[in-house]
Coordinates of C-alpha atoms and ligand atoms in Angstrom, one line a residue:
M491 CA 88.2 29.9 300.7
K492 CA 89.0 29.6 304.4
Q493 CA 86.4 31.5 306.5
N494 CA 86.3 31.9 310.2
N495 CA 82.6 31.2 310.2
E496 CA 80.6 28.0 310.7
L497 CA 80.7 25.9 307.6
I498 CA 78.3 23.6 305.8
L499 CA 80.2 21.4 303.3
V500 CA 78.3 20.5 300.2
L501 CA 79.7 17.4 298.5
D502 CA 79.2 17.4 294.8
F503 CA 78.1 14.2 293.1
G504 CA 77.4 15.9 289.7
G505 CA 73.8 17.0 290.1
Q506 CA 72.5 20.2 288.5
Y507 CA 71.5 21.9 291.8
N508 CA 74.9 21.7 293.6
Q509 CA 75.6 25.4 293.8
L510 CA 72.0 26.1 294.4
I511 CA 72.1 24.1 297.6
A512 CA 75.2 26.0 298.8
R513 CA 73.5 29.3 298.0
R514 CA 70.3 28.4 299.8
V515 CA 72.4 27.6 302.9
R516 CA 74.2 31.0 302.6
D517 CA 70.8 32.6 302.3
L518 CA 70.1 31.1 305.7
K519 CA 73.2 32.9 307.1
V520 CA 75.5 29.9 307.3
Y521 CA 78.6 29.9 305.1
S522 CA 78.7 27.0 302.6
E523 CA 81.1 25.7 300.0
V524 CA 80.8 23.0 297.3
H525 CA 83.6 20.5 297.3
H526 CA 84.4 17.4 295.2
F527 CA 82.9 14.2 296.7
G528 CA 86.4 12.7 296.8
I529 CA 87.6 15.2 299.5
S530 CA 89.7 13.3 302.1
I531 CA 88.5 12.6 305.6
E532 CA 91.6 14.5 306.9
K533 CA 90.6 17.6 304.9
I534 CA 87.0 17.4 306.2
K535 CA 88.4 17.2 309.8
E536 CA 90.5 20.2 309.1
L537 CA 87.6 22.2 307.7
N538 CA 85.6 21.2 310.7
P539 CA 82.1 21.7 309.2
K540 CA 79.0 21.9 311.3
G541 CA 77.3 19.6 308.8
I542 CA 77.6 18.0 305.4
I543 CA 75.1 17.9 302.5
F544 CA 75.5 15.3 299.8
T545 CA 74.0 16.5 296.5
G546 CA 72.1 14.6 293.9
G547 CA 73.8 13.3 290.8
P548 CA 73.2 11.3 287.6
S549 CA 74.9 8.1 288.7
V550 CA 73.5 4.8 290.0
V551 CA 74.9 4.0 293.3
T552 CA 75.2 0.3 292.6
D553 CA 77.3 0.8 289.4
K554 CA 80.9 -0.2 289.6
D555 CA 82.3 3.3 289.0
A556 CA 79.7 5.3 290.9
P557 CA 81.0 8.1 293.1
I558 CA 81.2 6.9 296.6
V559 CA 82.4 8.0 300.0
P560 CA 84.2 5.9 302.6
K561 CA 82.0 4.5 305.4
E562 CA 84.2 6.4 307.9
M563 CA 82.5 9.6 306.8
F564 CA 79.4 8.6 308.6
D565 CA 81.3 8.2 311.9
L566 CA 82.8 11.6 312.1
N567 CA 80.0 12.8 314.4
I568 CA 79.0 15.4 311.9
P569 CA 75.4 15.5 310.8
I570 CA 74.8 14.6 307.1
L571 CA 71.9 15.3 304.8
G572 CA 71.8 13.2 301.7
I573 CA 69.7 14.6 298.8
C574 CA 68.5 12.2 296.0
Y575 CA 71.6 10.4 294.8
G576 CA 73.2 11.5 298.1
C577 CA 70.4 9.8 300.0
Q578 CA 70.8 6.6 298.1
L579 CA 74.5 6.7 298.6
M580 CA 74.1 7.0 302.4
V581 CA 71.7 4.0 302.3
H582 CA 74.0 1.9 300.1
V583 CA 77.2 2.6 302.1
N584 CA 75.4 1.8 305.3
G585 CA 74.1 -1.6 304.2
G586 CA 70.6 -0.7 302.9
E587 CA 69.3 -1.4 299.4
V588 CA 68.7 0.8 296.4
T589 CA 66.8 -0.7 293.4
A590 CA 65.4 0.5 290.1
S591 CA 61.8 1.6 290.0
N592 CA 59.4 0.5 287.2
K593 CA 58.8 4.1 286.4
R594 CA 60.9 7.3 286.6
E595 CA 59.3 9.7 289.2
Y596 CA 59.8 13.2 287.9
G597 CA 58.0 16.4 289.0
K598 CA 55.7 17.4 291.8
S599 CA 54.6 14.6 294.2
T600 CA 52.3 14.7 297.2
I601 CA 54.3 13.8 300.3
K602 CA 53.5 13.0 303.9
Y603 CA 56.1 14.1 306.5
D604 CA 56.7 12.8 310.1
V605 CA 56.6 16.3 311.6
T606 CA 57.9 15.0 314.9
S607 CA 61.3 14.6 313.2
P608 CA 63.6 17.6 313.7
L609 CA 64.1 17.8 309.9
F610 CA 60.4 18.5 309.4
K611 CA 59.8 20.5 312.6
G612 CA 57.1 23.2 312.2
M613 CA 56.0 22.0 308.8
K614 CA 52.6 20.9 307.4
E615 CA 52.2 17.1 307.5
N616 CA 50.8 16.9 303.9
S617 CA 52.8 18.8 301.3
S618 CA 54.3 18.8 297.9
C619 CA 57.9 18.0 296.9
W620 CA 60.0 17.8 293.8
M621 CA 61.1 14.3 292.7
S622 CA 63.5 13.4 290.0
H623 CA 64.7 9.8 290.2
T624 CA 64.5 6.3 288.7
Y625 CA 66.1 4.4 291.5
H626 CA 64.7 4.3 295.0
V627 CA 65.6 3.1 298.5
S628 CA 64.0 -0.4 298.8
K629 CA 65.4 -1.3 302.2
L630 CA 66.6 1.0 305.0
P631 CA 70.0 0.2 306.6
N632 CA 70.1 -0.9 310.2
G633 CA 69.6 2.0 312.6
F634 CA 67.6 4.0 310.0
E635 CA 63.8 4.7 310.1
N636 CA 61.4 6.2 307.7
I637 CA 60.2 9.8 308.1
A638 CA 58.3 10.6 304.9
Y639 CA 56.5 8.8 302.1
T640 CA 54.6 9.4 298.8
D641 CA 52.3 7.0 297.0
T642 CA 55.1 5.8 294.7
C643 CA 58.1 6.3 297.0
K644 CA 57.8 4.5 300.3
N645 CA 61.1 5.8 301.6
S646 CA 61.0 9.4 300.7
A647 CA 63.0 10.5 303.7
M648 CA 64.9 8.6 306.5
V649 CA 66.9 9.2 309.6
N650 CA 69.5 7.5 311.7
R651 CA 68.8 9.4 314.9
D652 CA 71.9 8.2 316.8
K653 CA 74.3 9.5 314.1
N654 CA 72.3 12.4 312.9
L655 CA 72.2 11.1 309.4
Y656 CA 69.3 12.3 307.2
G657 CA 68.3 11.3 303.7
V658 CA 65.6 12.8 301.4
Q659 CA 64.8 11.3 298.0
F660 CA 63.3 14.6 296.8
H661 CA 64.9 18.1 296.3
P662 CA 64.4 20.6 299.1
E663 CA 66.6 23.1 297.4
V664 CA 64.3 23.8 294.4
V665 CA 61.3 26.2 294.8
H666 CA 58.9 23.5 293.7
T667 CA 59.3 21.7 297.0
D668 CA 56.9 23.6 299.3
E669 CA 58.7 24.5 302.5
G670 CA 61.9 23.1 301.1
N671 CA 63.8 26.0 302.6
K672 CA 62.3 25.1 306.0
I673 CA 63.8 21.6 305.6
L674 CA 67.3 23.2 305.0
E675 CA 66.8 25.6 307.8
N676 CA 65.8 22.8 310.2
F677 CA 68.9 20.8 309.1
L678 CA 71.1 23.8 309.8
Y679 CA 69.6 25.0 313.0
E680 CA 67.8 22.0 314.6
I681 CA 70.2 19.3 313.6
C682 CA 73.6 20.9 313.0
K683 CA 73.0 23.5 315.7
C684 CA 74.4 26.4 313.6
S685 CA 74.1 29.9 315.1
G686 CA 73.8 31.7 311.7
D687 CA 77.0 33.8 312.1
W688 CA 77.6 34.6 308.4
V689 CA 76.8 37.6 306.3
M690 CA 77.9 38.6 302.8
S691 CA 80.4 41.2 304.2
D692 CA 82.3 38.3 305.7
F693 CA 82.7 36.8 302.2
A694 CA 83.9 40.2 300.8
N695 CA 86.4 40.7 303.7
E696 CA 87.7 37.1 303.5
M697 CA 88.0 37.4 299.7
V698 CA 90.0 40.6 299.9
K699 CA 92.3 38.9 302.4
T700 CA 92.6 35.8 300.2
L701 CA 93.3 37.9 297.1
K702 CA 95.9 40.1 298.9
A703 CA 97.8 37.0 300.0
K704 CA 97.5 35.4 296.6
I705 CA 98.5 38.4 294.5
G706 CA 101.2 39.8 296.7
D707 CA 103.0 42.6 294.8
K708 CA 102.2 41.2 291.4
K709 CA 100.3 42.8 288.5
V710 CA 96.7 42.1 287.7
L711 CA 94.6 42.9 284.6
C712 CA 90.8 43.1 284.5
A713 CA 88.4 43.2 281.6
L714 CA 85.8 45.6 282.7
S715 CA 82.5 45.6 280.9
G716 CA 80.7 48.1 283.2
G717 CA 78.2 45.5 284.3
V718 CA 77.6 44.6 287.9
D719 CA 79.7 41.4 287.8
S720 CA 82.9 42.8 286.4
T721 CA 82.6 46.0 288.4
V722 CA 82.2 44.0 291.7
A723 CA 85.1 41.8 290.7
A724 CA 87.3 44.8 289.9
V725 CA 86.4 46.6 293.1
L726 CA 87.2 43.5 295.1
I727 CA 90.6 43.2 293.5
H728 CA 91.2 47.0 293.8
K729 CA 90.4 46.8 297.5
A730 CA 93.0 44.0 297.8
V731 CA 95.8 45.4 295.7
G732 CA 95.0 49.0 294.6
K733 CA 97.0 50.3 291.7
Q734 CA 98.6 46.9 290.9
L735 CA 95.3 46.4 289.1
T736 CA 94.7 47.8 285.6
C737 CA 91.2 47.6 284.1
I738 CA 90.6 47.6 280.4
F739 CA 87.2 48.8 279.3
V740 CA 86.5 47.8 275.7
D741 CA 83.8 50.1 274.4
H742 CA 82.3 48.1 271.6
G743 CA 79.6 50.6 270.7
L744 CA 76.9 48.2 271.7
M745 CA 76.1 49.8 275.0
R746 CA 73.0 51.7 276.2
L747 CA 72.8 55.5 275.9
N748 CA 75.8 57.2 277.6
E749 CA 76.7 54.0 279.3
G750 CA 80.4 54.0 278.2
D751 CA 81.0 57.4 279.7
E752 CA 79.2 56.5 283.0
V753 CA 81.4 53.4 283.4
V754 CA 84.6 55.4 282.9
K755 CA 83.4 58.1 285.3
M756 CA 82.5 55.6 288.0
C757 CA 85.9 53.8 287.8
R758 CA 88.1 56.9 287.7
D759 CA 86.2 59.3 289.9
E760 CA 84.6 57.0 292.5
F761 CA 87.2 54.3 292.7
D762 CA 90.4 55.9 291.5
M763 CA 91.3 52.8 289.4
N764 CA 93.8 52.5 286.7
L765 CA 91.6 52.4 283.7
I766 CA 92.2 52.2 280.0
R767 CA 89.2 52.9 277.7
V768 CA 89.4 51.6 274.2
D769 CA 87.0 53.0 271.6
A770 CA 86.4 50.1 269.4
E771 CA 82.9 50.8 267.9
E772 CA 84.0 50.9 264.3
R773 CA 85.9 47.6 264.5
F774 CA 82.9 45.8 266.0
L775 CA 80.4 47.2 263.6
S776 CA 82.4 46.4 260.6
R777 CA 82.9 42.8 261.7
L778 CA 79.2 42.5 262.5
A779 CA 78.0 44.0 259.2
G780 CA 75.5 41.7 257.5
V781 CA 75.6 39.1 260.3
S782 CA 72.1 37.9 261.5
D783 CA 72.7 34.6 263.2
P784 CA 72.6 35.0 267.0
E785 CA 75.4 32.6 267.8
T786 CA 77.6 34.0 265.1
K787 CA 77.1 37.5 266.5
R788 CA 78.0 36.3 269.9
K789 CA 81.1 34.5 268.6
I790 CA 82.2 37.5 266.6
I791 CA 81.8 39.9 269.5
G792 CA 83.6 37.4 271.8
E793 CA 86.5 37.1 269.4
E794 CA 86.8 40.7 268.6
F795 CA 86.7 41.5 272.3
I796 CA 89.6 39.2 272.8
R797 CA 91.6 40.7 270.0
V798 CA 91.1 44.3 271.2
F799 CA 91.9 43.1 274.7
E800 CA 95.0 41.3 273.5
E801 CA 96.3 44.4 271.7
E802 CA 95.9 46.5 274.8
G803 CA 97.2 43.8 277.0
K804 CA 100.4 43.7 274.9
K805 CA 101.0 47.4 275.6
I806 CA 100.9 46.7 279.3
G807 CA 103.2 43.7 278.9
S808 CA 103.1 40.5 280.8
V809 CA 100.8 40.4 283.9
D810 CA 100.6 37.7 286.5
F811 CA 96.9 37.5 286.9
L812 CA 93.8 38.0 284.8
V813 CA 90.5 38.8 286.5
Q814 CA 87.2 37.8 285.1
G815 CA 83.7 38.6 286.5
T816 CA 82.3 35.2 285.7
I817 CA 79.4 34.2 288.0
Y818 CA 77.9 30.9 288.5
P819 CA 74.9 31.1 286.0
D820 CA 77.4 32.0 283.2
I821 CA 79.1 28.7 283.8
I822 CA 76.1 26.5 283.7
E823 CA 74.5 28.3 280.7
S824 CA 77.6 28.0 278.7
G825 CA 77.5 24.3 279.2
T826 CA 79.4 22.3 281.8
K827 CA 80.3 18.7 281.3
T828 CA 76.8 17.6 282.2
S829 CA 74.6 20.4 280.8
A830 CA 73.9 21.6 277.3
V831 CA 75.0 24.9 275.8
I832 CA 72.1 27.3 275.7
K833 CA 74.0 30.4 274.6
S834 CA 77.7 31.1 274.5
H835 CA 78.3 33.7 277.1
H836 CA 81.4 35.4 275.9
N837 CA 82.8 36.1 279.3
V838 CA 83.4 32.4 279.9
G839 CA 86.6 30.8 278.8
G840 CA 87.6 33.3 276.1
L841 CA 90.5 35.3 277.2
P842 CA 93.0 32.9 278.6
D843 CA 94.8 31.7 275.4
V844 CA 95.8 35.1 274.2
I845 CA 97.0 37.1 277.1
D846 CA 100.4 36.7 278.6
F847 CA 99.4 35.9 282.2
K848 CA 100.1 33.2 284.7
E849 CA 96.7 32.6 286.3
I850 CA 93.1 33.5 286.0
I851 CA 91.1 34.8 289.0
E852 CA 87.4 34.5 289.1
P853 CA 86.4 35.7 292.6
L854 CA 82.7 35.5 292.0
R855 CA 82.4 32.2 290.2
D856 CA 80.4 30.4 292.9
L857 CA 77.9 33.2 293.4
F858 CA 74.5 34.0 291.9
K859 CA 73.6 37.4 290.6
D860 CA 71.8 38.6 293.7
E861 CA 74.7 37.4 295.9
V862 CA 77.1 39.4 293.7
R863 CA 75.0 42.5 294.3
N864 CA 75.2 41.9 298.1
V865 CA 79.0 41.6 297.8
G866 CA 79.0 44.9 295.9
R867 CA 77.0 46.6 298.7
A868 CA 79.3 45.1 301.3
L869 CA 82.2 46.7 299.5
G870 CA 80.5 50.0 299.6
I871 CA 79.6 50.4 296.0
A872 CA 76.8 52.8 295.5
D873 CA 73.3 51.3 295.3
K874 CA 72.7 52.9 291.9
L875 CA 75.6 50.9 290.5
V876 CA 75.0 47.7 292.4
D877 CA 71.3 47.7 291.5
R878 CA 72.0 48.2 287.8
Q879 CA 70.1 45.6 285.8
P880 CA 72.1 42.8 284.3
F881 CA 73.4 43.7 280.9
P882 CA 74.7 41.0 278.5
G883 CA 78.4 41.1 277.3
P884 CA 77.3 41.2 273.6
G885 CA 75.2 44.2 274.5
L886 CA 72.5 45.6 272.2
A887 CA 73.7 43.3 269.4
I888 CA 71.6 40.5 270.8
R889 CA 68.6 42.8 271.1
I890 CA 68.5 43.6 267.4
I891 CA 67.1 40.7 265.4
G892 CA 68.8 40.5 262.1
D893 CA 71.9 42.4 261.1
I894 CA 73.3 45.3 263.1
T895 CA 73.9 48.8 261.9
K896 CA 74.7 52.0 263.7
E897 CA 71.3 53.4 262.8
K898 CA 69.5 50.4 264.3
L899 CA 71.6 50.7 267.4
D900 CA 70.8 54.4 267.8
L901 CA 67.1 53.7 267.3
L902 CA 67.2 51.0 269.9
R903 CA 69.2 53.1 272.3
E904 CA 66.5 55.8 272.1
T905 CA 63.6 53.4 272.7
D906 CA 65.5 51.8 275.6
H907 CA 66.2 55.1 277.2
I908 CA 62.5 56.1 277.1
Y909 CA 61.5 52.8 278.5
R910 CA 63.9 53.0 281.4
E911 CA 63.0 56.6 282.1
E912 CA 59.3 55.7 282.3
I913 CA 59.8 52.6 284.4
A914 CA 61.8 54.7 286.9
L915 CA 59.2 57.5 286.9
A916 CA 56.6 54.9 287.8
G917 CA 58.8 53.8 290.7
L918 CA 59.2 50.3 289.2
D919 CA 62.9 50.4 288.5
K920 CA 63.8 48.7 291.8
E921 CA 61.0 46.2 291.5
I922 CA 61.6 44.8 288.0
W923 CA 64.7 42.7 287.7
Q924 CA 65.5 43.4 284.1
Y925 CA 63.8 45.4 281.4
F926 CA 64.8 46.5 277.9
T927 CA 63.6 47.0 274.4
V928 CA 64.1 44.7 271.4
L929 CA 64.3 45.7 267.8
T930 CA 62.3 42.8 266.4
G931 CA 63.2 43.1 262.8
I932 CA 59.5 43.1 261.9
K933 CA 58.1 46.0 259.9
S934 CA 54.4 46.7 259.8
V935 CA 51.9 49.1 258.4
G936 CA 50.6 52.0 260.4
V937 CA 49.0 55.3 260.0
M938 CA 50.3 58.6 261.3
G939 CA 48.4 61.8 260.6
D940 CA 47.0 60.9 257.2
E941 CA 50.1 59.1 256.1
R942 CA 50.6 55.4 255.7
T943 CA 53.8 54.2 257.5
Y944 CA 55.8 51.0 257.1
N945 CA 58.0 51.0 260.1
N946 CA 59.8 49.1 262.9
T947 CA 58.2 47.0 265.7
I948 CA 59.7 47.4 269.1
A949 CA 59.1 44.7 271.8
L950 CA 59.2 45.6 275.4
R951 CA 60.7 43.0 277.7
A952 CA 60.4 43.0 281.5
V953 CA 61.2 40.1 283.7
N954 CA 61.5 39.2 287.3
S955 CA 64.0 36.7 288.4
V956 CA 66.3 35.9 291.3
D957 CA 69.2 34.4 289.6
A958 CA 68.5 34.5 285.8
M959 CA 68.1 30.7 285.7
S960 CA 64.4 31.2 285.5
A961 CA 62.3 34.3 285.0
D962 CA 58.7 35.4 285.0
W963 CA 57.4 38.2 282.7
A964 CA 56.6 41.3 284.8
R965 CA 53.1 42.5 285.1
V966 CA 53.7 46.2 284.2
P967 CA 50.4 48.1 284.6
Y968 CA 48.6 48.8 281.4
D969 CA 48.6 52.6 281.8
I970 CA 52.3 52.6 282.2
L971 CA 52.7 50.4 279.1
D972 CA 50.4 52.8 277.3
K973 CA 52.5 55.8 278.2
I974 CA 55.7 54.1 277.2
S975 CA 54.2 53.0 273.9
R976 CA 52.9 56.5 273.1
R977 CA 56.2 58.1 274.0
I978 CA 58.3 55.7 271.9
V979 CA 56.1 56.0 268.8
N980 CA 55.9 59.7 269.1
E981 CA 59.5 60.4 269.9
V982 CA 61.5 57.8 268.0
K983 CA 61.5 58.2 264.3
G984 CA 61.0 54.9 262.5
V985 CA 58.9 53.1 265.0
N986 CA 55.1 52.7 264.6
R987 CA 54.3 49.6 266.7
I988 CA 55.0 48.4 270.2
V989 CA 54.4 44.9 271.5
Y990 CA 54.8 43.4 275.0
D991 CA 56.6 40.1 275.5
I992 CA 54.6 37.8 277.8
T993 CA 56.8 34.7 277.9
S994 CA 58.6 33.4 280.9
K995 CA 62.0 31.6 281.1
P996 CA 61.7 28.7 280.4
P997 CA 60.5 28.2 277.7
A998 CA 61.8 31.5 276.4
T999 CA 65.2 33.0 277.5
I1000 CA 65.4 36.5 278.9
E1001 CA 67.2 38.0 275.9
W1002 CA 65.7 37.4 272.4
E1003 CA 69.0 36.0 271.1
Ligands
XMP640 P1 69.2 34.6 278.9 O1 68.9 35.3 277.7 O2 70.2 33.5 278.7 O3 69.9 35.6 279.9 O4 68.0 34.1 279.7 C1 70.1 35.3 281.3 C2 70.8 36.6 281.8 O5 72.1 36.6 281.3 C3 72.3 37.8 280.6 N1 73.1 37.4 279.4 C4 74.5 37.6 279.3 N2 75.3 38.1 280.2 N3 77.1 37.6 278.7 C5 76.7 38.1 279.9 O6 77.5 38.6 280.7 C6 76.3 37.1 277.8 O7 76.7 36.7 276.7 C7 74.9 37.1 278.1 N4 73.8 36.6 277.5 C8 72.7 36.9 278.3 C9 70.9 38.3 280.2 O8 70.9 39.7 280.0 C10 70.1 37.9 281.4 O9 70.2 38.7 282.5

């Protein structure tokens, strides 16, 4: 997307942290975009970036078909920071040597920086960094000098001062590198001389302009789930083309208490959108009857969603564009070419085959969850909507272990409502990133009054996260947990035991299925 702001170009060599680098740069108030490493020199000149960052990647730079850039790129008078593979590439193209190490270096390493270098300005000399490599720089190219080392990696960072070319073997973009953010900040402000002219409202305004130009007077259809992502995507499009947008909200009956009604109210009353609500609870529940396997549940919900959507879409007739609220973590967790499928997120790659449309629009596909919230705020969406916790497309179906029935859903909804009410009363609703109850499928013995009970176990889940890629379990105070536990057992028939989930992600995931 063309912005009028300063730009840092991130060139993608296939590493897993590519978007994360761009996002860290945006956090530092400089606009950043990821582009394919094969971008032409002409295009780079046209984009006129303040700096370029080469990402890591799985290739070996000396291989015949390794992704490479022309030597000319280093003579554009644009500062470059090469990370991991990107660093080795810079060395290789400029005449240095990259060779295989005896051992793979993976994880935290103790590093010593030359803090007189602008890249490490204001940092501690001795620190920790995150390494992940088998090859290393064995000989620096002419004009380059060393600016950091570890015990096992002599050339952990290097610079060509005349040309403002920097390379780091480690990953400054991951949180495990202490002061990694400071390194990126130094690159932007000390080396590229950025002024930090970018805020999220610029993204929103530019995106509205881009969408307006792209859509023109054509028709757009949006699958609205009521979650933050699809809401923000819909409001963006609505800002751009108003009533040319029709939203379809498929109520699958797997939502939280009153949620369906709230979604409809918000869209119609607050945003005056064209909205079609489809009440499809029965269809979904009958297709899910007797199904316990998590991936099968997800697939069924995804398929049924597409069917309902298709039927409604047909009533509208052909549209030109289909909007999806896909965000970046959905794309990686559903498996890209290089990463494994953890869970099939049903909002990725499902709808396109069945709806008569010309093009799909995913305005948020490069953003992380917290960035999407900021776009929402920039668009003037009320905090109470923007700050809603993430809610999975398959809804409560993946919070009921085992098969799904209306009774179980109602029970879960009641427990979830109490949990949310108490967390809000305790003033923790803005602090905890996501929290919900899970019907564990375990029954256990209890005693109520003088009676033996044999009832359901509810698990409370609460996690803190920035982008859902990793999460830590939230330390909710005992007395609040105690109150929640008492209320649920007393008020919800069929529950006699509450447990608290104390696993982080990884190794667990946030949802239980
Ligand atoms: P997991 O359980 O994979 O969840 O750690 C990460 C985040 O994604 C949400 N989630 C989904 N969101 N469609 C969605 O739109 C899905 O199929 C889906 N599955 C999980 C989950 O609630 C958490 O915030």
